[in-house]
CSV table of C-alpha atoms in Angstrom, one decimal:
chain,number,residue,atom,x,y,z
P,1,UNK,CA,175.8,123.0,116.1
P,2,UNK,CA,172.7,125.0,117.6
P,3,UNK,CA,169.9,125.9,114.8
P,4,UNK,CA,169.1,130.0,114.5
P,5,UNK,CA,166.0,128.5,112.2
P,6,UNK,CA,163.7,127.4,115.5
P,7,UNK,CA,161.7,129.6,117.1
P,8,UNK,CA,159.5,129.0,120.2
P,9,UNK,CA,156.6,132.0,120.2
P,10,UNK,CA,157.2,131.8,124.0
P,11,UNK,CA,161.3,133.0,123.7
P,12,UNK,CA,160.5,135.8,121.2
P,13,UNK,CA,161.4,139.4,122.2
P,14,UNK,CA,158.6,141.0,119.8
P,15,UNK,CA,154.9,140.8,121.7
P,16,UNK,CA,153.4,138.8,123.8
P,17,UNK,CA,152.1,135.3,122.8
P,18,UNK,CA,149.4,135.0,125.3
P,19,UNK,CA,148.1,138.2,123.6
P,20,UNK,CA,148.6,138.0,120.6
P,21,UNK,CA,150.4,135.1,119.0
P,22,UNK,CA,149.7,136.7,114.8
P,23,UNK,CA,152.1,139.5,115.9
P,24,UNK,CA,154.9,137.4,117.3
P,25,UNK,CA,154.6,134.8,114.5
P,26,UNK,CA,154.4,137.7,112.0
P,27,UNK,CA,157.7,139.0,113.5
P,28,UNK,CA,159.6,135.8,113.4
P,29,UNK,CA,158.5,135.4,109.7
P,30,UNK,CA,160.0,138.7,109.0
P,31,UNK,CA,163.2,137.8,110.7
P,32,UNK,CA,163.5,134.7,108.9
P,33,UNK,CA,162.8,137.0,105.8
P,34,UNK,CA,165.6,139.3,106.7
P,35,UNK,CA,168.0,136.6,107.5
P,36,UNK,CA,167.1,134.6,104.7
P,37,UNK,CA,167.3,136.6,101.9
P,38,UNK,CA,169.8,135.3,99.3
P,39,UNK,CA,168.1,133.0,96.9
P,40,UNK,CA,171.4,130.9,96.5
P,41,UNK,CA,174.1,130.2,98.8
P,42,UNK,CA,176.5,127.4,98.5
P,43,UNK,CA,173.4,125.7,96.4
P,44,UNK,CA,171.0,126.5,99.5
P,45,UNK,CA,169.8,129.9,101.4
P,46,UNK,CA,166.4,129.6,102.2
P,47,UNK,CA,165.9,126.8,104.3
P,48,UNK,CA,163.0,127.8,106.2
P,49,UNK,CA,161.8,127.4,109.9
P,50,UNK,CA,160.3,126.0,112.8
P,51,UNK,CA,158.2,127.8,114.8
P,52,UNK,CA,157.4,126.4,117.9
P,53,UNK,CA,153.8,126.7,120.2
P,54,UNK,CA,154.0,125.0,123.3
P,55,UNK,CA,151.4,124.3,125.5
P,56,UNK,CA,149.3,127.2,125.9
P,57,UNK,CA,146.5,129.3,125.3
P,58,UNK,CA,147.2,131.9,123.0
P,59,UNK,CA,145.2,134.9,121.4
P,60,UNK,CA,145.3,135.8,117.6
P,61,UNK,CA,144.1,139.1,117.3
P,62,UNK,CA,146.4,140.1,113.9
P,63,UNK,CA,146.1,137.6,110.8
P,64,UNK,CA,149.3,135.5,110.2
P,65,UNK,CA,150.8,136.6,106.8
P,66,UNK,CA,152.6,133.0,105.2
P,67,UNK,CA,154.6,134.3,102.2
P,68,UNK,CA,158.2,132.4,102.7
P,69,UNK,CA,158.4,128.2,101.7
P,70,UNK,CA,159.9,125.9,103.7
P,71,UNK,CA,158.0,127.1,107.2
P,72,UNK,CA,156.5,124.8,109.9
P,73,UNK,CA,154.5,125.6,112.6
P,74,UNK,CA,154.1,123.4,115.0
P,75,UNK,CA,152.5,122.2,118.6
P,76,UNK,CA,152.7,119.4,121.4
P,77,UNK,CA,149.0,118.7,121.3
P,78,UNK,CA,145.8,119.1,118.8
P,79,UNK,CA,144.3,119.7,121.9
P,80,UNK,CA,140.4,119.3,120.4
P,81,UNK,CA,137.7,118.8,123.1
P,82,UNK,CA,133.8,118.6,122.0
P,83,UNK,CA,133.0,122.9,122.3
P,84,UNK,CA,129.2,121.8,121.1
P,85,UNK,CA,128.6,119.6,123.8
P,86,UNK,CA,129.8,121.7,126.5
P,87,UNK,CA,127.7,124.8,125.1
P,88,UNK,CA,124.6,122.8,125.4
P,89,UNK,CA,124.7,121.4,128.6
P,90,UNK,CA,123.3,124.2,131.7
P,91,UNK,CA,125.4,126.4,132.4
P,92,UNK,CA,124.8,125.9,136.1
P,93,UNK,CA,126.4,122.7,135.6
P,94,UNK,CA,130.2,124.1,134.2
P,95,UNK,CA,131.5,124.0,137.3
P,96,UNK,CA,131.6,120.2,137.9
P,97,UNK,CA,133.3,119.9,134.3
P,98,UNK,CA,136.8,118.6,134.7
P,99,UNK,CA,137.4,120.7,131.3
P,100,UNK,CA,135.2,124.0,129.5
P,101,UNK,CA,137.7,124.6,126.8
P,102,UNK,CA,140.3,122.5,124.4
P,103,UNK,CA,143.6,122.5,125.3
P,104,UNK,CA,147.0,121.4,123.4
P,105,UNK,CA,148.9,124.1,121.9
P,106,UNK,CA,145.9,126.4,121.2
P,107,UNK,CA,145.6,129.4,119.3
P,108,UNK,CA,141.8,131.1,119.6
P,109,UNK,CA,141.0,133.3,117.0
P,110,UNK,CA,140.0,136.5,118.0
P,111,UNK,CA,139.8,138.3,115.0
P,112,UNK,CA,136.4,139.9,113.6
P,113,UNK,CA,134.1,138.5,111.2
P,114,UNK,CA,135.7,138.4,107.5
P,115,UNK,CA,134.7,137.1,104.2
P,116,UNK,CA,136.8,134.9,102.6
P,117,UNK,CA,140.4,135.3,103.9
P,118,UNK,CA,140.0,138.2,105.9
P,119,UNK,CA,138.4,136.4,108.3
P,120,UNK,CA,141.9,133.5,108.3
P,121,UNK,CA,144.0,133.0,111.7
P,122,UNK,CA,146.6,131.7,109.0
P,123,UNK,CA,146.6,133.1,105.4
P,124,UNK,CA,149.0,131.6,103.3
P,125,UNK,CA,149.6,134.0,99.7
P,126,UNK,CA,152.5,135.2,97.8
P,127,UNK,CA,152.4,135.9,93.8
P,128,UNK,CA,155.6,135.3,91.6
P,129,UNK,CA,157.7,132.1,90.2
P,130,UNK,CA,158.0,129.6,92.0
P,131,UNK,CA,155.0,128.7,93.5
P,132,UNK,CA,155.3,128.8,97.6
P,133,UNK,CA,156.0,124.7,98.9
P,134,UNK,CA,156.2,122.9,101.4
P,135,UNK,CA,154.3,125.1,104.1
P,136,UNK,CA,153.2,122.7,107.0
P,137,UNK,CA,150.8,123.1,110.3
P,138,UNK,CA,151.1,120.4,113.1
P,139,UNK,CA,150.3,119.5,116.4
P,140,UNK,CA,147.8,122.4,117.2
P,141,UNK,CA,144.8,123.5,118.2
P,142,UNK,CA,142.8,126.5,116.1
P,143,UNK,CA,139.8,127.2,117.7
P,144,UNK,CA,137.1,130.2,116.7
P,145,UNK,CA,135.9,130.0,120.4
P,146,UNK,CA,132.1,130.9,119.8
P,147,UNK,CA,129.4,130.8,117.1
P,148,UNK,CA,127.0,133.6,117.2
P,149,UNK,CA,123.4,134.1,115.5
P,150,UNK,CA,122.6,133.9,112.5
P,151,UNK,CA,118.9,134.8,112.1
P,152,UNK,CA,117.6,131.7,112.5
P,153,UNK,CA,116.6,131.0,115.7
P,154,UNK,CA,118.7,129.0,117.1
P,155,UNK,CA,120.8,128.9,119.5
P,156,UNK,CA,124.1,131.1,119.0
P,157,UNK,CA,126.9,128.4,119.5
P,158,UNK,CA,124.7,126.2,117.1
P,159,UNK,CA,124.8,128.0,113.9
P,160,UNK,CA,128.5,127.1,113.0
P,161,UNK,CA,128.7,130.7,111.8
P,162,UNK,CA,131.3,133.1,113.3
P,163,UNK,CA,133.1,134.6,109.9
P,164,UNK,CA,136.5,132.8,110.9
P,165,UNK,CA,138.5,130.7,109.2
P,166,UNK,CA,141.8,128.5,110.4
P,167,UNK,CA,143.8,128.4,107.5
P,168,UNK,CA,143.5,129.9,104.1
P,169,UNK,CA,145.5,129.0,101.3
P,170,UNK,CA,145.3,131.8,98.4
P,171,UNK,CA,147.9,131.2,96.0
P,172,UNK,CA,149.0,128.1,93.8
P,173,UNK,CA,151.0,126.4,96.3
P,174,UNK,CA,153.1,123.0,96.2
P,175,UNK,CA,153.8,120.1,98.6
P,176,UNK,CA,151.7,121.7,101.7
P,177,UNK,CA,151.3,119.6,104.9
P,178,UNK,CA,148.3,120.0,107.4
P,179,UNK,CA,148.9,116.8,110.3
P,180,UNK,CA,147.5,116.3,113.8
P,181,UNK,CA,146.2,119.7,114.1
P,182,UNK,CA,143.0,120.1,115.8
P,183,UNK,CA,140.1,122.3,114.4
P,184,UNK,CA,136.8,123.6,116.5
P,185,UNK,CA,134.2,126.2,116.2
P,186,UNK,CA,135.5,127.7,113.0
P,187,UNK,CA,133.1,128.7,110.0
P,188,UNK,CA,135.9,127.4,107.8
P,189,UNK,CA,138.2,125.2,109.0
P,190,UNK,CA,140.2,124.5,105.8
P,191,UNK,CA,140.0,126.4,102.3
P,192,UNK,CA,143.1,125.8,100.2
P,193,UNK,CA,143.4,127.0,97.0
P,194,UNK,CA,145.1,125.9,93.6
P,195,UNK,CA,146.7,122.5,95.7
P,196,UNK,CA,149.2,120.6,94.3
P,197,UNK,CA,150.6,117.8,96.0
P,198,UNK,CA,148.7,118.7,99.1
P,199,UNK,CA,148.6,116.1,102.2
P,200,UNK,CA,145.8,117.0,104.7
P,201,UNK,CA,146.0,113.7,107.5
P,202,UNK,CA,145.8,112.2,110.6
P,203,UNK,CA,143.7,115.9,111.9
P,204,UNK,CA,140.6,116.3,114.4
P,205,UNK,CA,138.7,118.8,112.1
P,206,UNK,CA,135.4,119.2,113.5
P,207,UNK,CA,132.0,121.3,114.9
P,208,UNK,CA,133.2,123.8,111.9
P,209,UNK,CA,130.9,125.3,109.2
P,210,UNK,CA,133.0,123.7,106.6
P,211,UNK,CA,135.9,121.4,107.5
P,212,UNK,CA,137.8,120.7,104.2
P,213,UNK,CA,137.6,122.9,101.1
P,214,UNK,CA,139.6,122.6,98.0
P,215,UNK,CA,139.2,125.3,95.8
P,216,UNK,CA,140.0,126.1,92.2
P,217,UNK,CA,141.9,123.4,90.7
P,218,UNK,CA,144.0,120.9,91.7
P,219,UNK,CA,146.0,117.7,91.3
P,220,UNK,CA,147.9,114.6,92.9
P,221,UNK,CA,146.6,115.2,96.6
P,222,UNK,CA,145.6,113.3,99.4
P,223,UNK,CA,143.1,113.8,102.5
P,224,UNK,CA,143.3,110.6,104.7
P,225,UNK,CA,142.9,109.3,108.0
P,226,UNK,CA,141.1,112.2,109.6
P,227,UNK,CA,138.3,112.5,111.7
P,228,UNK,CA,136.1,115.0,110.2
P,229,UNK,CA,132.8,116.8,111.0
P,230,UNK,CA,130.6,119.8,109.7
P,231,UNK,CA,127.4,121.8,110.1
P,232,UNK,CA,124.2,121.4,108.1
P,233,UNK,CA,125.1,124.2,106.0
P,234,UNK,CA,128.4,123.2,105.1
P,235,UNK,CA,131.1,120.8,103.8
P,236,UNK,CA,132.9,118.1,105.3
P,237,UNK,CA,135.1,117.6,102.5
P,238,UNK,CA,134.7,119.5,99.0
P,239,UNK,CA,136.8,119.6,96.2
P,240,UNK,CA,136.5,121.4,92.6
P,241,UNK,CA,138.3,120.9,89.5
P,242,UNK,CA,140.9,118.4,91.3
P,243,UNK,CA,142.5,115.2,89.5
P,244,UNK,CA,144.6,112.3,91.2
P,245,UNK,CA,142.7,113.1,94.4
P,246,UNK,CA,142.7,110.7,97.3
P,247,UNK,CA,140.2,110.4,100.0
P,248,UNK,CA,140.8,107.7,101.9
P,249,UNK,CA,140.3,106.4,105.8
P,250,UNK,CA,138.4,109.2,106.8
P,251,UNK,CA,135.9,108.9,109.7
P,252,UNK,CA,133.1,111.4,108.8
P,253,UNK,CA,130.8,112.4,111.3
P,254,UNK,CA,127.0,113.5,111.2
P,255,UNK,CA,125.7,116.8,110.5
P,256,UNK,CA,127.6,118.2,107.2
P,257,UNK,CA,125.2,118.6,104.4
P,258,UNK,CA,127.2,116.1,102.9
P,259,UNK,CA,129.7,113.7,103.6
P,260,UNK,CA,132.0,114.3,100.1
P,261,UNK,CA,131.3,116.5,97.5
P,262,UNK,CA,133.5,116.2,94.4
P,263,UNK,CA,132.2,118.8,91.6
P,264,UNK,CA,134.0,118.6,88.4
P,265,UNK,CA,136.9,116.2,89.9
P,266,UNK,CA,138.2,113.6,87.4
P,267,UNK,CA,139.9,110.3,88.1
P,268,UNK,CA,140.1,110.6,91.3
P,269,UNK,CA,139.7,108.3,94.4
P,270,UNK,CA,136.6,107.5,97.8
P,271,UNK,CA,137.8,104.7,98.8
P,272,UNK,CA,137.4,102.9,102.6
P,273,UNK,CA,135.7,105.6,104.4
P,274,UNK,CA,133.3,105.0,107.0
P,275,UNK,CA,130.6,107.7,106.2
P,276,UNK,CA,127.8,109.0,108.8
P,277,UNK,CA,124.9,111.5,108.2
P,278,UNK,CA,121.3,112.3,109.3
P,279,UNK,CA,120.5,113.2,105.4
P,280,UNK,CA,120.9,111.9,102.2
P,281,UNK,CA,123.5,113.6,99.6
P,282,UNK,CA,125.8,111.9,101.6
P,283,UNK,CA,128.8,111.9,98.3
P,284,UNK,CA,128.2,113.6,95.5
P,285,UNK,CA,129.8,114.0,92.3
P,286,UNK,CA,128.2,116.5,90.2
P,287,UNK,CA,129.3,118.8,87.6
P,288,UNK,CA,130.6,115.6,85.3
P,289,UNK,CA,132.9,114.5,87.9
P,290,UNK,CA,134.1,111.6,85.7
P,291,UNK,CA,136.5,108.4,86.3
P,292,UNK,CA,136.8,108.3,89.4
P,293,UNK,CA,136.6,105.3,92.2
P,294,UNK,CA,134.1,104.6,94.8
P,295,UNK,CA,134.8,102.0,96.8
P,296,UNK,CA,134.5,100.0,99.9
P,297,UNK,CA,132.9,102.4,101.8
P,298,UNK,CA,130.9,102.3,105.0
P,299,UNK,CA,127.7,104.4,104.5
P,300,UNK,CA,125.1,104.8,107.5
P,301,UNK,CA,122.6,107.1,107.3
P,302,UNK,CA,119.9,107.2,110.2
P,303,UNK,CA,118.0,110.2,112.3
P,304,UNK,CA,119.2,112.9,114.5
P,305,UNK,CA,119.0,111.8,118.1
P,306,UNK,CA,120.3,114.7,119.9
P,307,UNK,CA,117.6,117.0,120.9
P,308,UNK,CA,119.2,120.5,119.7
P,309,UNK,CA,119.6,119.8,116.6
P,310,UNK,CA,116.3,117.9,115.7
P,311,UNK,CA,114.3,119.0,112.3
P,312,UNK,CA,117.6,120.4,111.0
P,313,UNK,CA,118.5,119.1,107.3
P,314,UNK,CA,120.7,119.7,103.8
P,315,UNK,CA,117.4,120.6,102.0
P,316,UNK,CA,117.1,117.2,100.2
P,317,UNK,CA,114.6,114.8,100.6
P,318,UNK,CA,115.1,111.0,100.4
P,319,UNK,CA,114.9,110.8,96.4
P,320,UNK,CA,118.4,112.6,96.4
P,321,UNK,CA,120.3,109.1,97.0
P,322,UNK,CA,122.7,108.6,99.7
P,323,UNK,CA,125.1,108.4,96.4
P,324,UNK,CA,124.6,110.9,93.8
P,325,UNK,CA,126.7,110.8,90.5
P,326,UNK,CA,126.6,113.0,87.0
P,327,UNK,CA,128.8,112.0,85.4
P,328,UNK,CA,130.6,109.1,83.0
P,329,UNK,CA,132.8,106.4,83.4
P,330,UNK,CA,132.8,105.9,87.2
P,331,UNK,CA,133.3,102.9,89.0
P,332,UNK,CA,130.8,101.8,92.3
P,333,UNK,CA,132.2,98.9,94.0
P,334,UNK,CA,132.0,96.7,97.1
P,335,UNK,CA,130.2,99.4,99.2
P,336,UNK,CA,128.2,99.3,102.0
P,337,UNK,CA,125.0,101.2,102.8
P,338,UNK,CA,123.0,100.9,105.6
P,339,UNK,CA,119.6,103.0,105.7
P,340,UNK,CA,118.3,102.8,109.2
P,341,UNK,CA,115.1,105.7,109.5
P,342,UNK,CA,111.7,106.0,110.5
P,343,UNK,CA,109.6,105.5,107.3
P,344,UNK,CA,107.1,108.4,109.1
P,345,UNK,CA,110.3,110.8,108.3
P,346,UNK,CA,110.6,109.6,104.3
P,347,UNK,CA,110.2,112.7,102.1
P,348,UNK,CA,108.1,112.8,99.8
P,349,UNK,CA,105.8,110.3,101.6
P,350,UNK,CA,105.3,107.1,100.9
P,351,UNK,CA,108.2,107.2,98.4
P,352,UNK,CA,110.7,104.7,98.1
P,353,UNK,CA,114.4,106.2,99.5
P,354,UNK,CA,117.2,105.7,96.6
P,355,UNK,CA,120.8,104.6,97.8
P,356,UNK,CA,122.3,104.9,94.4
P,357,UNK,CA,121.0,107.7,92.3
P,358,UNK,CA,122.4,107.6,88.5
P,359,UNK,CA,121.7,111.5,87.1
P,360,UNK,CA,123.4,112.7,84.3
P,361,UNK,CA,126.7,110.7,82.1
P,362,UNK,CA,127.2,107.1,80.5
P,363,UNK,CA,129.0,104.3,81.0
P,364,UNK,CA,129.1,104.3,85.1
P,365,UNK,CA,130.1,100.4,86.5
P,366,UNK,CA,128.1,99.5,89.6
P,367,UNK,CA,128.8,96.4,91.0
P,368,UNK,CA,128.5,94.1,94.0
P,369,UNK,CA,127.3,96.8,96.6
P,370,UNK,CA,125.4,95.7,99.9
P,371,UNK,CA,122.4,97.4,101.4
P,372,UNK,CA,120.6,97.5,104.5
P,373,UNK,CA,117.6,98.7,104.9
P,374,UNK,CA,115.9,99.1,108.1
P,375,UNK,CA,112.3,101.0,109.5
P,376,UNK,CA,112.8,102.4,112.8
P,377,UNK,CA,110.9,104.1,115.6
P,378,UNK,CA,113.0,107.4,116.2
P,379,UNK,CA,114.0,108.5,119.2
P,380,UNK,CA,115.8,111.5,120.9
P,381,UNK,CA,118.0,112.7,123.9
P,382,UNK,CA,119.7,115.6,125.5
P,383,UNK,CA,122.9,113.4,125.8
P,384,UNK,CA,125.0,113.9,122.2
P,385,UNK,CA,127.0,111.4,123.1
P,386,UNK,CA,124.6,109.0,124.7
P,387,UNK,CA,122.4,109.1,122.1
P,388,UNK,CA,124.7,108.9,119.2
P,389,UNK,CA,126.4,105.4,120.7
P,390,UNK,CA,123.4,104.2,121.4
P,391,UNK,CA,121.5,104.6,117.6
P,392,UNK,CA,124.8,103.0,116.4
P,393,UNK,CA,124.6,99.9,118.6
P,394,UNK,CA,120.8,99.2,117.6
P,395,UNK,CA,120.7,96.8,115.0
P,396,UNK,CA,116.7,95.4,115.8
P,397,UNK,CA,114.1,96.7,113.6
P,398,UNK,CA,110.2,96.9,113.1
P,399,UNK,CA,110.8,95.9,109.6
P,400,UNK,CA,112.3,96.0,106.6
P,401,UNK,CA,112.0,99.2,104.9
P,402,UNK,CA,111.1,99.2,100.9
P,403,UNK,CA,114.2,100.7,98.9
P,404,UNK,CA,115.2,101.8,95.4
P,405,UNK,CA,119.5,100.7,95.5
P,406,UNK,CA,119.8,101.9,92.4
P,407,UNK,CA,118.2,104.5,90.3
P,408,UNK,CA,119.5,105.6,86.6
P,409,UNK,CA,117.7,108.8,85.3
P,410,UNK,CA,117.3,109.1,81.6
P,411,UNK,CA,119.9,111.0,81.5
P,412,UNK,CA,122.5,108.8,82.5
P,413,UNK,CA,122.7,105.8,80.4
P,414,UNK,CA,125.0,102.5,79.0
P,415,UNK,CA,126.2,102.2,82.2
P,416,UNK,CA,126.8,98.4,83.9
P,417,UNK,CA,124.8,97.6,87.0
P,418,UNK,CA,125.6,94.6,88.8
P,419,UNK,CA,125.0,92.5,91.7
P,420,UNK,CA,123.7,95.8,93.5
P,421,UNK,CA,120.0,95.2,94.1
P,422,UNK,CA,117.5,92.9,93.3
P,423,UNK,CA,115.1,93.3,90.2
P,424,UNK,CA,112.6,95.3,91.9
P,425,UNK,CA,115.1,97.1,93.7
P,426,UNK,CA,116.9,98.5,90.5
P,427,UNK,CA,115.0,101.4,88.7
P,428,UNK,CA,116.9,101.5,85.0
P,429,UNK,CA,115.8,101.2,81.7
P,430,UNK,CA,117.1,97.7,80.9
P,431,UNK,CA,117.4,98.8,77.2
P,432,UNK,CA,119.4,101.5,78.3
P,433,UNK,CA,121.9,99.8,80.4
P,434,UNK,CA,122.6,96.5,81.5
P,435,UNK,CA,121.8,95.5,84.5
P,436,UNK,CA,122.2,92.0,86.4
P,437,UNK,CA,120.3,91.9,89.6
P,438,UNK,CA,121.6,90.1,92.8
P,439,UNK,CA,120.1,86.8,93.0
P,440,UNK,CA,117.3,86.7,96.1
P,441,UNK,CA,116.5,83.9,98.3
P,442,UNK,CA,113.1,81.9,97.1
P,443,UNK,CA,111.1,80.3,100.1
């Protein structure tokens, strides 16, 4: 029996997709509305949609309205390609590109600038009992086209400001699904309020303001296995007021002012992540994020080799730590951190970088985490790509560089350091906490 609940954006009589996709997907929502409207039939009624993109470039000039549960959208293709690259490299040389723009199932936003969610390709709100569930995106590209100037000098398409945003999730929702889409060149990729039961994996979210942003409050979600990247002003993942939050397998890129930021999340989860920045801050739990797991992460933190964005920065200099925690009862285990910078660059001079930076709580368990610490002679390139793969490949140094691995402030006390540093390198007040340095090699 053929379904009446898929839709392909391509076969609907209302608009024209290549135009303006927000109208034809706002029509097909208010013909599954109309169609749809009994709350109970034969213990069903509203069983949602699919709404198909294929392959295509399509415009969104009028903001998608999501107020019905049970509604998929969906592509053949997340379709990211690297818009920042492209956008510094001559113009003169586009034409011997084999591609200037991502592809997949693409929708560019072409709305105007707009705070908050007025600025959304996809905004996702409805009041009233129950809340909206089970609201996915897959399988497609959103992409805000161009950055534009911001004041500070730089060039336009660097600035990862534009006023757009892909999705935006207003209301208390249940059981949403964002998989194998494909983000680029948004100011907001991702802000999704009030998130229960969320799932954000397996997506491309990256060269966006702010990738991943959960707002409010939350519980029981999950952001894994996504390949995530964000500008120096922004977020690469954020959450507030979440419990039972997993973060898990993600590849963070350079570039976001920090890598996670968990402010006033409780027993929650950062565990095997391979982590990358050009500053410290990297994860942060602030506001007494407490309880929660950090573990067996890969950190690396080294310079900025690509020319465009040298002597850009989060603000914080190296006495920040690459792990920052206020906070009590939080467990530090089996990570790895790997410090590879040119002492010259160490701010304030002459001070000793912290990896592990113990602000504000009791009772925190460090244990058995690894650091490498290496001085390097910086260098740069107009190749992103060149020069990225090749700062990662170096492993020979000048020398080793002098580090503190773990710092606790007076403020954060009774906690349990272990196996994390060696005497000198751990800065606590031994009547304060305990602390058993790792063992170091006479000769």
């Amino acid at each position: 029996m053929a379904s009446n609940n898929r839709y392909d954006v391509t076969a609907w009589p209302v608009g024209n997709p290549a135009k303006d996709v927000g109208e034809v997907i706002n029509s097909i929502i208010a013909d599954i509305k109309a169609r749809q409207s009994a709350a109970d039939v034969d213990n069903g009624g509203k069983p949602g949609a699919v709404i198909y993109l294929p392959p295509g470039d399509y415009h969104l000039r009028t903001q998608v309205l999501i107020d019905v549960s049970f509604l998929r959208i969906e592509g053949s293709g997340h379709g990211f390609t690297s818009s920042s690259i492209r956008f510094n490299v001559p113009q003169e040389e586009w034409p011997d590109l084999h591609e200037l723009w991502p592809g997949g199932s693409r929708v560019i936003v072409d709305l105007p600038a707009g705070e908050g969610s007025n600025g959304a390709a996809f905004l996702v709100e409805r009041d009233g009992s129950p809340r909206i569930s089970s609201v996915e995106f897959a399988n497609f590209c959103i992409d805000g086209l161009h950055f534009t100037a911001d004041g500070t000098g730089r060039h336009p398409e660097n600035t990862y400001a534009n006023g757009k945003t892909g999705i935006h999730v207003a209301s208390a929702n249940d059981s949403f699904r964002i998989t194998d889409m494909g983000f680029v060149y948004l100011e907001n990729a991702l802000t999704i309020h009030k998130a229960d039961a969320l799932s954000i994996h397996h997506n491309f979210i990256a060269e966006c303001g702010s990738c991943i942003e959960l707002r409010g409050w939350g519980q029981a979600s999950k952001i894994t296995d996504n390949l995530v990247g964000a500008g120096p002003a922004g977020h690469s993942i954020y959450a507030e007021n979440h419990g039972g939050l997993l973060v898990t397998a993600n590849n963070v890129f350079p570039r976001g002012s920090s890598s996670v930021r968990f402010h006033g999340v409780t027993r929650s989860s950062i565990t095997n992540n391979r982590l990358h920045s050009f500053y410290p801050g990297m994860v942060l739990l602030e506001a007494n994020s407490s309880e929660n797991l950090v573990a067996t992460n890969h950190f690396l933190r080294d310079h900025e080799p690509w020319t465009p964005f040298q002597g850009v920065d989060n603000g914080m200099d190296d006495l920040a730590g690459l792990l920052s925690i206020s906070g009590s009862g939080n467990t530090v285990t089996a990570n790895h951190f790997s410090l590879v910078i040119d002492s010259g660059s160490i701010r304030p001079a002459g001070a000793e970088p912290v990896i592990i930076r113990l602000r504000e709580g009791a009772g925190n368990f460090v244990s058995t985490n690894h650091t490498v610490a290496k001085d390097v002679a910086a260098t740069s390139s107009d190749s992103c790509f060149e020069a990225q793969v090749d700062a990662l490949l170096a492993t020979d140094a000048a020398a080793g560089l002098t580090v503190a691995t773990v710092q606790a402030d007076p403020g954060s006390v009774r906690n349990t350091i272990l196996d994390s540093g060696t005497e000198t390198q751990v800065a606590a007040d031994r009547a304060a906490n305990a602390v058993r340095a790792t063992p170091t090699v006479g000769f």
